[in-house]
């Protein structure tokens, strides 16, 4: 009996060693319980308290066992089933951990994968994973892939220093990493994909879709350095750029989910999402990273030219985290909270102190603008400092984010100075400081509007020869903002101008700056001798704003500037409305709730005011208004004519009533994190906060009865304690 027990002990001991350190090809075998889904070609390479990681050394595909639930995640497709619509190229893409798209000398691109291209793999075991040297032999393109297990899931890294392009006729275009992770067939698995589209979007799994094309989304928007210009069209509302490099997938809500976070490389990354019914019968989404792209280079003024590939490969590291969720966390709320924890841990999101029991409100005032009179310009005053103070006193809202737009000499369509100088007809700097102090004494904040990247076309105050960023086609970058055509500064010019102005403002506390564009407009600069790629620009902007001596608020900042902001302005209320999305969800508000206060777009420009007010309450967004003392007819001949309704006489009473209604609902949850959101019925949603309070929003046209209370049609209700 003792001998049998001793043998049993030895078998158990060796089994534990195999589980801990893995096994060779000849001896490894998966346990018959939780890992029976894992083919024998996969070797266990790592394990921690939550997960076991298995890798196929031929395809670099991995499988992850979540020990909390027993669920196995698959990074690729092992076998086809009847009805799978995958040709050979798609099969190779689905099975391979790494695929590339190369560009040849004629700028023609083609995608190849590990399983359909001649290659070599050099696999080296490392702590909690493997390091792999990958070489695509025909094209002379090689890279290093590092795959490691971590506490929340899996970390993928591709160092920039490992990229090699040994054959001059081939350049690395795109790099794809684990594109079929979590892929599902049609509606066989209930769930959805989460996209960083606007405020957040879901694509629910289905067998078909109305869409005809897959979704391509460039993180942080298009690169002006490559396209040179955004055509000026003030009547066109540009789509929301992707402000955070995150996506996710749910396999059964409340069961299993994963979240992808791009820690490094997002400046040259994009999300690609394929709903079932487009090309294949699979739902899948993934990251692609852009190292080289083609562009059209004109060769004469008549427009003739050639398509060429950029001369220098983009240099950036890639680091991606896949974080796996189970149980109650396995939904878009759990993903958002996981992303929030990640940002906090990385120092990218901080908690802005809550000092007032009431919600905030953003009140942006137009000082004025200029209109052309024959050969000179005349300033049209819209709101002086004295008039602004009268409006604030009449509103009697103390906890306000007050922004002054068009404060500079000759107003909004003139270049802002590099010193603190106001248009004289608006008031003096001393009066400005006194007003800011009185606003601060009542719990509010005062900021001057500034677009620090923008060089206004046909305006003086900068050097077109030396100060402007240059596109790869050797022309100045051109865009538009607030009805103004603008060029964009080099970072050196931006920093010089911004540093001078902020030093001047710092001498007059508590005046702050409300910064537009710099939070969301990210471009590369190809100016000779001072070039800067987008990854470098991210770090430069982060360092510039982190060292600011004045209080900073940002309009629609990208994730890398969340920590620089005291408030987030112009939070989207929905998504871009693409045909393949099922619904908008408040992913981004959940990420920021309890940390960074966020304000919506100006409600006086709303196309559906009642619907937008309900979304504010549903998502925890604070209201915003654009105000003037004078009627908007006074500025019809100025560039500020896009502000079509703003006079206080028209909007004052509405602002007071709306603020009281929203404050009664959102005031009790001010500064609290969102911990849950559920759909109670069609058009009725319940959002639960960390202090236990719950807000019920009824978007329908009939009353809704819940927990003994009635939520009136097109209204909301605050429950003091969630059930």
PDB file of C-alpha atoms in Angstrom, residues 364-369 403-408 412-413 426 447-449 481-482 484 626 639-640 642-643:
ATOM      1  CA  UNK A 364     -18.507  79.081 -23.692  1.00  0.00           C
ATOM      2  CA  UNK A 365     -18.769  82.753 -24.627  1.00  0.00           C
ATOM      3  CA  UNK A 366     -17.827  84.383 -27.917  1.00  0.00           C
ATOM      4  CA  UNK A 367     -15.995  87.635 -27.306  1.00  0.00           C
ATOM      5  CA  UNK A 368     -16.231  88.707 -30.910  1.00  0.00           C
ATOM      6  CA  UNK A 369     -14.917  88.405 -34.448  1.00  0.00           C
ATOM      7  CA  UNK A 403     -14.519  79.474 -21.650  1.00  0.00           C
ATOM      8  CA  UNK A 404     -13.789  82.700 -23.554  1.00  0.00           C
ATOM      9  CA  UNK A 405     -13.545  82.261 -27.335  1.00  0.00           C
ATOM     10  CA  UNK A 406     -12.522  85.123 -29.614  1.00  0.00           C
ATOM     11  CA  UNK A 407     -10.760  87.064 -26.868  1.00  0.00           C
ATOM     12  CA  UNK A 408      -7.682  88.068 -28.879  1.00  0.00           C
ATOM     13  CA  UNK A 412     -11.871  84.604 -33.222  1.00  0.00           C
ATOM     14  CA  UNK A 413     -10.597  84.613 -36.824  1.00  0.00           C
ATOM     15  CA  UNK A 426     -13.907  93.580 -24.593  1.00  0.00           C
ATOM     16  CA  UNK A 447     -10.247  79.419 -19.417  1.00  0.00           C
ATOM     17  CA  UNK A 448      -9.205  81.165 -22.590  1.00  0.00           C
ATOM     18  CA  UNK A 449      -9.855  79.197 -25.776  1.00  0.00           C
ATOM     19  CA  UNK A 481     -11.647  73.961 -37.506  1.00  0.00           C
ATOM     20  CA  UNK A 482     -14.531  76.175 -36.414  1.00  0.00           C
ATOM     21  CA  UNK A 484     -11.443  78.433 -40.327  1.00  0.00           C
ATOM     22  CA  UNK A 626     -22.416  78.468 -26.409  1.00  0.00           C
ATOM     23  CA  UNK A 639     -16.222  83.669 -39.775  1.00  0.00           C
ATOM     24  CA  UNK A 640     -18.172  82.977 -36.577  1.00  0.00           C
ATOM     25  CA  UNK A 642     -21.429  79.008 -37.762  1.00  0.00           C
ATOM     26  CA  UNK A 643     -22.758  79.942 -34.309  1.00  0.00           C
TER      27      UNK A 643
END
